[in-house]
PDB file of C-alpha atoms in Angstrom:
ATOM      1  CA  UNK A   1     -14.375 -23.333  -2.372  1.00  0.00           C
ATOM      2  CA  UNK A   2     -12.251 -20.479  -4.406  1.00  0.00           C
ATOM      3  CA  UNK A   3     -12.437 -17.391  -3.184  1.00  0.00           C
ATOM      4  CA  UNK A   4     -15.097 -15.251  -4.916  1.00  0.00           C
ATOM      5  CA  UNK A   5     -12.967 -11.263  -4.967  1.00  0.00           C
ATOM      6  CA  UNK A   6      -9.917 -10.902  -6.914  1.00  0.00           C
ATOM      7  CA  UNK A   7      -7.700 -11.798  -3.885  1.00  0.00           C
ATOM      8  CA  UNK A   8      -8.157 -11.524  -0.093  1.00  0.00           C
ATOM      9  CA  UNK A   9      -5.171 -10.715   2.274  1.00  0.00           C
ATOM     10  CA  UNK A  10      -4.504 -10.357   6.290  1.00  0.00           C
ATOM     11  CA  UNK A  11      -3.510  -7.924   7.911  1.00  0.00           C
ATOM     12  CA  UNK A  12      -2.034  -8.159  11.876  1.00  0.00           C
ATOM     13  CA  UNK A  13      -1.862  -5.041  14.039  1.00  0.00           C
ATOM     14  CA  UNK A  14       0.059  -5.233  17.021  1.00  0.00           C
ATOM     15  CA  UNK A  15      -1.547  -8.660  17.701  1.00  0.00           C
ATOM     16  CA  UNK A  16      -1.712 -10.505  21.188  1.00  0.00           C
ATOM     17  CA  UNK A  17      -1.102 -13.805  21.337  1.00  0.00           C
ATOM     18  CA  UNK A  18      -4.389 -16.019  20.247  1.00  0.00           C
ATOM     19  CA  UNK A  19      -5.978 -13.167  18.929  1.00  0.00           C
ATOM     20  CA  UNK A  20      -7.240 -13.454  15.493  1.00  0.00           C
ATOM     21  CA  UNK A  21      -5.910 -11.108  11.901  1.00  0.00           C
ATOM     22  CA  UNK A  22      -7.741  -8.725  10.511  1.00  0.00           C
ATOM     23  CA  UNK A  23      -9.481  -9.919   7.130  1.00  0.00           C
ATOM     24  CA  UNK A  24      -9.879  -7.603   4.055  1.00  0.00           C
ATOM     25  CA  UNK A  25     -11.379  -8.411   0.800  1.00  0.00           C
ATOM     26  CA  UNK A  26      -9.793  -6.159  -2.269  1.00  0.00           C
ATOM     27  CA  UNK A  27     -13.130  -6.162  -5.263  1.00  0.00           C
ATOM     28  CA  UNK A  28     -13.061  -5.144  -8.402  1.00  0.00           C
ATOM     29  CA  UNK A  29     -15.720  -3.967 -10.040  1.00  0.00           C
ATOM     30  CA  UNK A  30     -16.283  -7.137 -11.943  1.00  0.00           C
ATOM     31  CA  UNK A  31     -16.230  -8.918  -8.408  1.00  0.00           C
ATOM     32  CA  UNK A  32     -18.454  -6.493  -6.291  1.00  0.00           C
ATOM     33  CA  UNK A  33     -21.449  -8.482  -6.752  1.00  0.00           C
ATOM     34  CA  UNK A  34     -20.643 -11.350  -5.222  1.00  0.00           C
ATOM     35  CA  UNK A  35     -20.126  -8.722  -1.870  1.00  0.00           C
ATOM     36  CA  UNK A  36     -23.652  -9.415  -1.994  1.00  0.00           C
ATOM     37  CA  UNK A  37     -23.848 -13.480  -1.754  1.00  0.00           C
ATOM     38  CA  UNK A  38     -23.629 -15.684   0.871  1.00  0.00           C
ATOM     39  CA  UNK A  39     -20.062 -16.294   2.283  1.00  0.00           C
ATOM     40  CA  UNK A  40     -18.796 -19.759   4.031  1.00  0.00           C
ATOM     41  CA  UNK A  41     -19.548 -19.753   7.742  1.00  0.00           C
ATOM     42  CA  UNK A  42     -17.949 -17.325   9.691  1.00  0.00           C
ATOM     43  CA  UNK A  43     -16.223 -15.475   7.343  1.00  0.00           C
ATOM     44  CA  UNK A  44     -18.632 -12.243   7.265  1.00  0.00           C
ATOM     45  CA  UNK A  45     -17.914 -12.030  10.716  1.00  0.00           C
ATOM     46  CA  UNK A  46     -14.733 -11.794  10.386  1.00  0.00           C
ATOM     47  CA  UNK A  47     -14.177  -9.181   7.583  1.00  0.00           C
ATOM     48  CA  UNK A  48     -12.607  -5.642   8.704  1.00  0.00           C
ATOM     49  CA  UNK A  49     -12.889  -3.804   5.926  1.00  0.00           C
ATOM     50  CA  UNK A  50     -12.972  -3.344   2.128  1.00  0.00           C
ATOM     51  CA  UNK A  51     -10.171  -2.071   0.429  1.00  0.00           C
ATOM     52  CA  UNK A  52     -10.249  -0.527  -3.355  1.00  0.00           C
ATOM     53  CA  UNK A  53      -7.417   0.705  -5.849  1.00  0.00           C
ATOM     54  CA  UNK A  54      -7.247   3.959  -7.136  1.00  0.00           C
ATOM     55  CA  UNK A  55      -7.522   2.812 -10.933  1.00  0.00           C
ATOM     56  CA  UNK A  56     -10.680   1.437  -9.727  1.00  0.00           C
ATOM     57  CA  UNK A  57     -12.471   4.392  -8.606  1.00  0.00           C
ATOM     58  CA  UNK A  58     -10.954   6.259 -12.145  1.00  0.00           C
ATOM     59  CA  UNK A  59     -11.760   3.431 -14.685  1.00  0.00           C
ATOM     60  CA  UNK A  60     -15.573   2.514 -13.295  1.00  0.00           C
ATOM     61  CA  UNK A  61     -18.610   3.791 -14.826  1.00  0.00           C
ATOM     62  CA  UNK A  62     -20.397   6.115 -12.451  1.00  0.00           C
ATOM     63  CA  UNK A  63     -23.600   3.113 -12.802  1.00  0.00           C
ATOM     64  CA  UNK A  64     -20.755   1.084 -11.368  1.00  0.00           C
ATOM     65  CA  UNK A  65     -19.080   3.051  -8.270  1.00  0.00           C
ATOM     66  CA  UNK A  66     -22.830   3.560  -7.684  1.00  0.00           C
ATOM     67  CA  UNK A  67     -23.890   0.057  -7.388  1.00  0.00           C
ATOM     68  CA  UNK A  68     -19.930  -0.656  -5.319  1.00  0.00           C
ATOM     69  CA  UNK A  69     -20.918   1.990  -3.002  1.00  0.00           C
ATOM     70  CA  UNK A  70     -24.245   0.587  -2.625  1.00  0.00           C
ATOM     71  CA  UNK A  71     -23.067  -2.600  -1.681  1.00  0.00           C
ATOM     72  CA  UNK A  72     -20.152  -1.209   0.495  1.00  0.00           C
ATOM     73  CA  UNK A  73     -23.029   0.914   2.893  1.00  0.00           C
ATOM     74  CA  UNK A  74     -24.574  -1.848   3.187  1.00  0.00           C
ATOM     75  CA  UNK A  75     -21.631  -3.958   4.563  1.00  0.00           C
ATOM     76  CA  UNK A  76     -21.217  -0.900   7.042  1.00  0.00           C
ATOM     77  CA  UNK A  77     -17.368  -1.625   6.546  1.00  0.00           C
ATOM     78  CA  UNK A  78     -14.429   0.939   6.349  1.00  0.00           C
ATOM     79  CA  UNK A  79     -12.775   1.727   3.304  1.00  0.00           C
ATOM     80  CA  UNK A  80      -9.156   2.212   2.370  1.00  0.00           C
ATOM     81  CA  UNK A  81      -8.002   3.205  -1.052  1.00  0.00           C
ATOM     82  CA  UNK A  82      -4.673   2.237  -2.039  1.00  0.00           C
ATOM     83  CA  UNK A  83      -2.815   5.343  -4.181  1.00  0.00           C
ATOM     84  CA  UNK A  84       0.235   6.179  -5.568  1.00  0.00           C
ATOM     85  CA  UNK A  85       0.774   9.129  -3.733  1.00  0.00           C
ATOM     86  CA  UNK A  86       4.197  10.154  -6.027  1.00  0.00           C
ATOM     87  CA  UNK A  87       3.456   9.399  -9.371  1.00  0.00           C
ATOM     88  CA  UNK A  88       5.643  11.009 -11.845  1.00  0.00           C
ATOM     89  CA  UNK A  89       9.407  11.914 -10.850  1.00  0.00           C
ATOM     90  CA  UNK A  90       9.621  14.478 -14.313  1.00  0.00           C
ATOM     91  CA  UNK A  91       7.031  17.038 -12.261  1.00  0.00           C
ATOM     92  CA  UNK A  92       9.639  17.607 -10.069  1.00  0.00           C
ATOM     93  CA  UNK A  93       9.445  19.602  -6.698  1.00  0.00           C
ATOM     94  CA  UNK A  94       4.876  19.754  -8.333  1.00  0.00           C
ATOM     95  CA  UNK A  95       5.159  15.799  -8.350  1.00  0.00           C
ATOM     96  CA  UNK A  96       3.353  16.577  -4.935  1.00  0.00           C
ATOM     97  CA  UNK A  97       0.493  18.805  -5.694  1.00  0.00           C
ATOM     98  CA  UNK A  98      -0.189  17.212  -9.311  1.00  0.00           C
ATOM     99  CA  UNK A  99      -0.148  13.519  -7.999  1.00  0.00           C
ATOM    100  CA  UNK A 100      -2.913  14.780  -5.943  1.00  0.00           C
ATOM    101  CA  UNK A 101      -4.632  16.321  -8.413  1.00  0.00           C
ATOM    102  CA  UNK A 102      -4.675  13.490 -10.191  1.00  0.00           C
ATOM    103  CA  UNK A 103      -5.982  10.935  -7.812  1.00  0.00           C
ATOM    104  CA  UNK A 104      -8.374  13.547  -6.390  1.00  0.00           C
ATOM    105  CA  UNK A 105     -10.329  12.711  -9.469  1.00  0.00           C
ATOM    106  CA  UNK A 106     -11.122   9.435  -8.325  1.00  0.00           C
ATOM    107  CA  UNK A 107     -11.479   9.776  -5.176  1.00  0.00           C
ATOM    108  CA  UNK A 108     -14.442  12.373  -5.663  1.00  0.00           C
ATOM    109  CA  UNK A 109     -15.704   9.928  -7.833  1.00  0.00           C
ATOM    110  CA  UNK A 110     -16.442   7.636  -5.175  1.00  0.00           C
ATOM    111  CA  UNK A 111     -17.479   9.918  -3.102  1.00  0.00           C
ATOM    112  CA  UNK A 112     -20.041  11.375  -5.349  1.00  0.00           C
ATOM    113  CA  UNK A 113     -21.135   7.855  -5.792  1.00  0.00           C
ATOM    114  CA  UNK A 114     -22.105   7.747  -2.463  1.00  0.00           C
ATOM    115  CA  UNK A 115     -19.009   5.796  -1.338  1.00  0.00           C
ATOM    116  CA  UNK A 116     -16.636   6.154   1.686  1.00  0.00           C
ATOM    117  CA  UNK A 117     -13.336   6.453   2.313  1.00  0.00           C
ATOM    118  CA  UNK A 118     -11.697   6.433   5.672  1.00  0.00           C
ATOM    119  CA  UNK A 119      -8.132   6.253   5.169  1.00  0.00           C
ATOM    120  CA  UNK A 120      -5.510   6.024   1.985  1.00  0.00           C
ATOM    121  CA  UNK A 121      -2.698   3.381   1.468  1.00  0.00           C
ATOM    122  CA  UNK A 122       0.343   5.143   0.180  1.00  0.00           C
ATOM    123  CA  UNK A 123       1.835   2.394  -1.809  1.00  0.00           C
ATOM    124  CA  UNK A 124       5.501   3.425  -2.526  1.00  0.00           C
ATOM    125  CA  UNK A 125       5.871   6.868  -2.997  1.00  0.00           C
ATOM    126  CA  UNK A 126       9.711   6.360  -2.328  1.00  0.00           C
ATOM    127  CA  UNK A 127      10.599   4.619  -4.896  1.00  0.00           C
ATOM    128  CA  UNK A 128       7.878   6.007  -7.256  1.00  0.00           C
ATOM    129  CA  UNK A 129       9.843   8.973  -6.510  1.00  0.00           C
ATOM    130  CA  UNK A 130      12.962   7.516  -7.398  1.00  0.00           C
ATOM    131  CA  UNK A 131      11.660   5.964 -10.724  1.00  0.00           C
ATOM    132  CA  UNK A 132      11.822   2.993  -9.624  1.00  0.00           C
ATOM    133  CA  UNK A 133       9.282  -0.851  -9.492  1.00  0.00           C
ATOM    134  CA  UNK A 134       7.487   0.631 -12.756  1.00  0.00           C
ATOM    135  CA  UNK A 135       6.746  -2.331 -15.827  1.00  0.00           C
ATOM    136  CA  UNK A 136       9.068  -1.307 -18.881  1.00  0.00           C
ATOM    137  CA  UNK A 137       6.197   0.487 -20.929  1.00  0.00           C
ATOM    138  CA  UNK A 138       5.648   2.781 -17.661  1.00  0.00           C
ATOM    139  CA  UNK A 139       9.234   3.398 -17.093  1.00  0.00           C
ATOM    140  CA  UNK A 140       9.780   4.790 -20.602  1.00  0.00           C
ATOM    141  CA  UNK A 141       7.512   7.384 -20.265  1.00  0.00           C
ATOM    142  CA  UNK A 142       9.487   8.968 -17.583  1.00  0.00           C
ATOM    143  CA  UNK A 143      13.020  10.590 -17.394  1.00  0.00           C
ATOM    144  CA  UNK A 144      15.594   8.472 -15.678  1.00  0.00           C
ATOM    145  CA  UNK A 145      17.364  11.800 -15.059  1.00  0.00           C
ATOM    146  CA  UNK A 146      14.485  13.628 -13.373  1.00  0.00           C
ATOM    147  CA  UNK A 147      14.882  10.973 -10.487  1.00  0.00           C
ATOM    148  CA  UNK A 148      14.122  12.258  -7.042  1.00  0.00           C
ATOM    149  CA  UNK A 149      16.367  10.007  -4.671  1.00  0.00           C
ATOM    150  CA  UNK A 150      16.954  12.199  -1.680  1.00  0.00           C
ATOM    151  CA  UNK A 151      14.955  10.876   1.315  1.00  0.00           C
ATOM    152  CA  UNK A 152      14.332  14.844   2.795  1.00  0.00           C
ATOM    153  CA  UNK A 153      13.046  16.131  -0.347  1.00  0.00           C
ATOM    154  CA  UNK A 154      10.745  13.057  -1.095  1.00  0.00           C
ATOM    155  CA  UNK A 155       9.523  13.791   2.148  1.00  0.00           C
ATOM    156  CA  UNK A 156       8.473  17.361   1.663  1.00  0.00           C
ATOM    157  CA  UNK A 157       6.694  16.214  -1.349  1.00  0.00           C
ATOM    158  CA  UNK A 158       4.760  13.604   0.553  1.00  0.00           C
ATOM    159  CA  UNK A 159       3.631  16.288   2.689  1.00  0.00           C
ATOM    160  CA  UNK A 160       2.718  18.243  -0.369  1.00  0.00           C
ATOM    161  CA  UNK A 161       0.688  15.574  -1.111  1.00  0.00           C
ATOM    162  CA  UNK A 162      -0.961  14.769   2.114  1.00  0.00           C
ATOM    163  CA  UNK A 163      -2.024  18.416   2.284  1.00  0.00           C
ATOM    164  CA  UNK A 164      -3.598  18.836  -0.518  1.00  0.00           C
ATOM    165  CA  UNK A 165      -5.455  15.682  -0.143  1.00  0.00           C
ATOM    166  CA  UNK A 166      -7.210  16.328   3.169  1.00  0.00           C
ATOM    167  CA  UNK A 167      -8.702  19.878   1.831  1.00  0.00           C
ATOM    168  CA  UNK A 168     -11.378  17.692   0.743  1.00  0.00           C
ATOM    169  CA  UNK A 169     -11.408  14.454   2.978  1.00  0.00           C
ATOM    170  CA  UNK A 170     -10.532  16.650   6.550  1.00  0.00           C
ATOM    171  CA  UNK A 171     -10.870  13.015   8.614  1.00  0.00           C
ATOM    172  CA  UNK A 172      -9.039  10.681   6.272  1.00  0.00           C
ATOM    173  CA  UNK A 173      -5.755   8.415   7.662  1.00  0.00           C
ATOM    174  CA  UNK A 174      -3.023   8.184   5.621  1.00  0.00           C
ATOM    175  CA  UNK A 175      -0.910   5.131   6.065  1.00  0.00           C
ATOM    176  CA  UNK A 176       2.480   4.878   4.151  1.00  0.00           C
ATOM    177  CA  UNK A 177       2.762   1.114   2.230  1.00  0.00           C
ATOM    178  CA  UNK A 178       6.634  -0.298   1.660  1.00  0.00           C
ATOM    179  CA  UNK A 179       6.558  -3.708  -0.539  1.00  0.00           C
ATOM    180  CA  UNK A 180       9.506  -4.393   2.115  1.00  0.00           C
ATOM    181  CA  UNK A 181      11.107  -7.476   0.060  1.00  0.00           C
ATOM    182  CA  UNK A 182      12.210  -5.157  -2.456  1.00  0.00           C
ATOM    183  CA  UNK A 183      14.160  -3.125   0.115  1.00  0.00           C
ATOM    184  CA  UNK A 184      17.123  -4.054   1.689  1.00  0.00           C
ATOM    185  CA  UNK A 185      17.654  -2.895   5.445  1.00  0.00           C
ATOM    186  CA  UNK A 186      20.329  -1.622   8.039  1.00  0.00           C
ATOM    187  CA  UNK A 187      23.299  -2.934   5.093  1.00  0.00           C
ATOM    188  CA  UNK A 188      21.231  -5.896   4.715  1.00  0.00           C
ATOM    189  CA  UNK A 189      20.340  -6.977   1.260  1.00  0.00           C
ATOM    190  CA  UNK A 190      16.789  -6.945  -0.358  1.00  0.00           C
ATOM    191  CA  UNK A 191      14.567 -10.469  -0.575  1.00  0.00           C
ATOM    192  CA  UNK A 192      14.483  -9.486  -4.684  1.00  0.00           C
ATOM    193  CA  UNK A 193      17.695  -8.269  -4.865  1.00  0.00           C
ATOM    194  CA  UNK A 194      20.474  -9.757  -7.384  1.00  0.00           C
ATOM    195  CA  UNK A 195      24.224  -9.550  -7.169  1.00  0.00           C
ATOM    196  CA  UNK A 196      24.453  -5.976  -9.429  1.00  0.00           C
ATOM    197  CA  UNK A 197      21.597  -4.594  -7.044  1.00  0.00           C
ATOM    198  CA  UNK A 198      21.639  -6.743  -3.853  1.00  0.00           C
ATOM    199  CA  UNK A 199      19.623  -3.973  -2.126  1.00  0.00           C
ATOM    200  CA  UNK A 200      17.344  -3.315  -5.145  1.00  0.00           C
ATOM    201  CA  UNK A 201      15.174  -0.316  -4.131  1.00  0.00           C
ATOM    202  CA  UNK A 202      18.159   0.871  -2.103  1.00  0.00           C
ATOM    203  CA  UNK A 203      18.218   1.302   1.819  1.00  0.00           C
ATOM    204  CA  UNK A 204      15.163   1.376   3.600  1.00  0.00           C
ATOM    205  CA  UNK A 205      16.216   1.984   7.137  1.00  0.00           C
ATOM    206  CA  UNK A 206      17.287   5.257   5.534  1.00  0.00           C
ATOM    207  CA  UNK A 207      14.731   6.321   3.690  1.00  0.00           C
ATOM    208  CA  UNK A 208      11.561   5.481   5.947  1.00  0.00           C
ATOM    209  CA  UNK A 209      13.534   7.341   8.651  1.00  0.00           C
ATOM    210  CA  UNK A 210      14.357  10.571   6.726  1.00  0.00           C
ATOM    211  CA  UNK A 211      10.532  10.881   5.218  1.00  0.00           C
ATOM    212  CA  UNK A 212       9.110  10.443   8.287  1.00  0.00           C
ATOM    213  CA  UNK A 213      11.228  13.109  10.103  1.00  0.00           C
ATOM    214  CA  UNK A 214       9.770  15.575   7.521  1.00  0.00           C
ATOM    215  CA  UNK A 215       6.202  14.046   7.054  1.00  0.00           C
ATOM    216  CA  UNK A 216       5.777  13.145  11.034  1.00  0.00           C
ATOM    217  CA  UNK A 217       7.147  16.730  12.151  1.00  0.00           C
ATOM    218  CA  UNK A 218       3.731  18.910  11.108  1.00  0.00           C
ATOM    219  CA  UNK A 219       0.109  17.671  10.098  1.00  0.00           C
ATOM    220  CA  UNK A 220      -1.077  15.775   8.131  1.00  0.00           C
ATOM    221  CA  UNK A 221       1.054  12.305   9.239  1.00  0.00           C
ATOM    222  CA  UNK A 222       0.982   8.730   8.584  1.00  0.00           C
ATOM    223  CA  UNK A 223      -0.983   7.263  10.939  1.00  0.00           C
ATOM    224  CA  UNK A 224       0.246   3.808  10.449  1.00  0.00           C
ATOM    225  CA  UNK A 225       2.952   2.066   7.828  1.00  0.00           C
ATOM    226  CA  UNK A 226       1.398  -0.771   6.377  1.00  0.00           C
ATOM    227  CA  UNK A 227       3.927  -3.226   5.352  1.00  0.00           C
ATOM    228  CA  UNK A 228       3.705  -5.996   2.239  1.00  0.00           C
ATOM    229  CA  UNK A 229       5.254  -8.741   2.489  1.00  0.00           C
ATOM    230  CA  UNK A 230       3.839 -11.448   0.716  1.00  0.00           C
ATOM    231  CA  UNK A 231       3.723 -15.027   3.165  1.00  0.00           C
ATOM    232  CA  UNK A 232       5.743 -16.817   0.776  1.00  0.00           C
ATOM    233  CA  UNK A 233       8.664 -14.598   1.046  1.00  0.00           C
ATOM    234  CA  UNK A 234       8.056 -13.957   4.962  1.00  0.00           C
ATOM    235  CA  UNK A 235       7.648 -17.852   5.671  1.00  0.00           C
ATOM    236  CA  UNK A 236      10.838 -18.730   4.120  1.00  0.00           C
ATOM    237  CA  UNK A 237       8.579 -21.503   1.472  1.00  0.00           C
ATOM    238  CA  UNK A 238       9.381 -19.036  -1.166  1.00  0.00           C
ATOM    239  CA  UNK A 239      13.531 -19.301  -0.855  1.00  0.00           C
ATOM    240  CA  UNK A 240      14.932 -15.450  -2.208  1.00  0.00           C
ATOM    241  CA  UNK A 241      17.377 -15.875  -5.225  1.00  0.00           C
ATOM    242  CA  UNK A 242      19.733 -12.894  -4.189  1.00  0.00           C
ATOM    243  CA  UNK A 243      22.916 -15.066  -2.684  1.00  0.00           C
ATOM    244  CA  UNK A 244      23.077 -12.254  -0.357  1.00  0.00           C
ATOM    245  CA  UNK A 245      20.223 -12.705   1.165  1.00  0.00           C
ATOM    246  CA  UNK A 246      21.176 -16.463   2.505  1.00  0.00           C
ATOM    247  CA  UNK A 247      19.982 -17.107   5.936  1.00  0.00           C
ATOM    248  CA  UNK A 248      18.457 -14.182   6.422  1.00  0.00           C
ATOM    249  CA  UNK A 249      15.815 -14.122   9.414  1.00  0.00           C
ATOM    250  CA  UNK A 250      12.667 -12.518   7.373  1.00  0.00           C
ATOM    251  CA  UNK A 251      10.214 -12.531  10.553  1.00  0.00           C
ATOM    252  CA  UNK A 252      13.199 -10.793  12.694  1.00  0.00           C
ATOM    253  CA  UNK A 253      13.398  -8.015   9.800  1.00  0.00           C
ATOM    254  CA  UNK A 254       9.915  -7.000   9.890  1.00  0.00           C
ATOM    255  CA  UNK A 255      10.004  -7.264  13.530  1.00  0.00           C
ATOM    256  CA  UNK A 256      12.729  -4.864  13.685  1.00  0.00           C
ATOM    257  CA  UNK A 257      10.741  -2.246  10.883  1.00  0.00           C
ATOM    258  CA  UNK A 258       7.856  -2.253  12.735  1.00  0.00           C
ATOM    259  CA  UNK A 259      10.148  -1.289  16.056  1.00  0.00           C
ATOM    260  CA  UNK A 260      11.617   1.413  13.684  1.00  0.00           C
ATOM    261  CA  UNK A 261       7.538   2.685  12.506  1.00  0.00           C
ATOM    262  CA  UNK A 262       6.444   2.251  15.860  1.00  0.00           C
ATOM    263  CA  UNK A 263       9.353   4.746  17.501  1.00  0.00           C
ATOM    264  CA  UNK A 264       7.955   7.336  15.093  1.00  0.00           C
ATOM    265  CA  UNK A 265       4.214   7.065  16.591  1.00  0.00           C
ATOM    266  CA  UNK A 266       2.762   4.976  13.944  1.00  0.00           C
ATOM    267  CA  UNK A 267       0.808   1.650  14.161  1.00  0.00           C
ATOM    268  CA  UNK A 268       1.933  -1.087  12.355  1.00  0.00           C
ATOM    269  CA  UNK A 269      -0.175  -3.504   9.755  1.00  0.00           C
ATOM    270  CA  UNK A 270       1.117  -6.716   7.614  1.00  0.00           C
ATOM    271  CA  UNK A 271      -0.258  -7.963   4.773  1.00  0.00           C
ATOM    272  CA  UNK A 272       0.281 -11.449   4.166  1.00  0.00           C
ATOM    273  CA  UNK A 273      -0.862 -12.132   0.625  1.00  0.00           C
ATOM    274  CA  UNK A 274      -0.238 -16.100  -0.298  1.00  0.00           C
ATOM    275  CA  UNK A 275      -0.021 -16.607  -3.808  1.00  0.00           C
ATOM    276  CA  UNK A 276       0.685 -20.700  -3.783  1.00  0.00           C
ATOM    277  CA  UNK A 277      -2.279 -20.745  -1.503  1.00  0.00           C
ATOM    278  CA  UNK A 278      -4.161 -18.777  -3.572  1.00  0.00           C
ATOM    279  CA  UNK A 279      -3.521 -20.310  -6.187  1.00  0.00           C
ATOM    280  CA  UNK A 280      -4.675 -24.010  -4.951  1.00  0.00           C
ATOM    281  CA  UNK A 281      -7.594 -23.898  -2.660  1.00  0.00           C
ATOM    282  CA  UNK A 282      -9.189 -21.517  -0.243  1.00  0.00           C
ATOM    283  CA  UNK A 283      -8.176 -24.288   2.168  1.00  0.00           C
ATOM    284  CA  UNK A 284      -4.132 -23.789   1.631  1.00  0.00           C
ATOM    285  CA  UNK A 285      -4.419 -19.687   1.415  1.00  0.00           C
TER     286      UNK A 285
END
């Protein structure tokens, strides 16, 4: 049987031997009604939470949000919303405040519909401030000359974002999400790099530690680092096309990143999307 939702991913947070990973589901409005349908034996008991995207909360109708909120309440599961954090480098030293103002609209709509927000995953705010990783049509709307590349400045803008969101979500948990294969690490290449840009987005150890030195100094702070590292990349079943990446132990690199995060008193979650299995069958997934 195929997975009935948009996709499903596993998170592992400092798991001990024999402990099962936590399973979250990510419904869209189109698939949300399937949350109430029968699940395969044992799956429902394994669910740890629901993850929604800020775009879902922004683009859906009030009626759609109310229906989704009702189903989430019935499941009594925590809700994480994935947001961008820093949306457009063109806004300069107002990027934190303006981004929070925009994304707050979707969050407030969800709350008004009866939804809950337990945590926010800030998806790559550093690379967004740098103007990286956007689709061509989105990149064309941004001025490359205004890219924010100083990690300390990025940290201050993230601080502004978190502070603004905390004014109406006082108990929310903030997580920093990184699509790790797009970054280099301690001088090493990125999985998605190429001969011209071996580290693709850049050196993540430098970026992460500098950002956390700012954000973790005073509240609000990040509670966790969420590492997005697809299973095929992590396990090596989908080889890197970056010649410089040959022979890299990707699992060891993930462990080193997790250790760095823990040094800054963050818990660690690992997203293991499985594109290969997901396109084949639920069993392969």
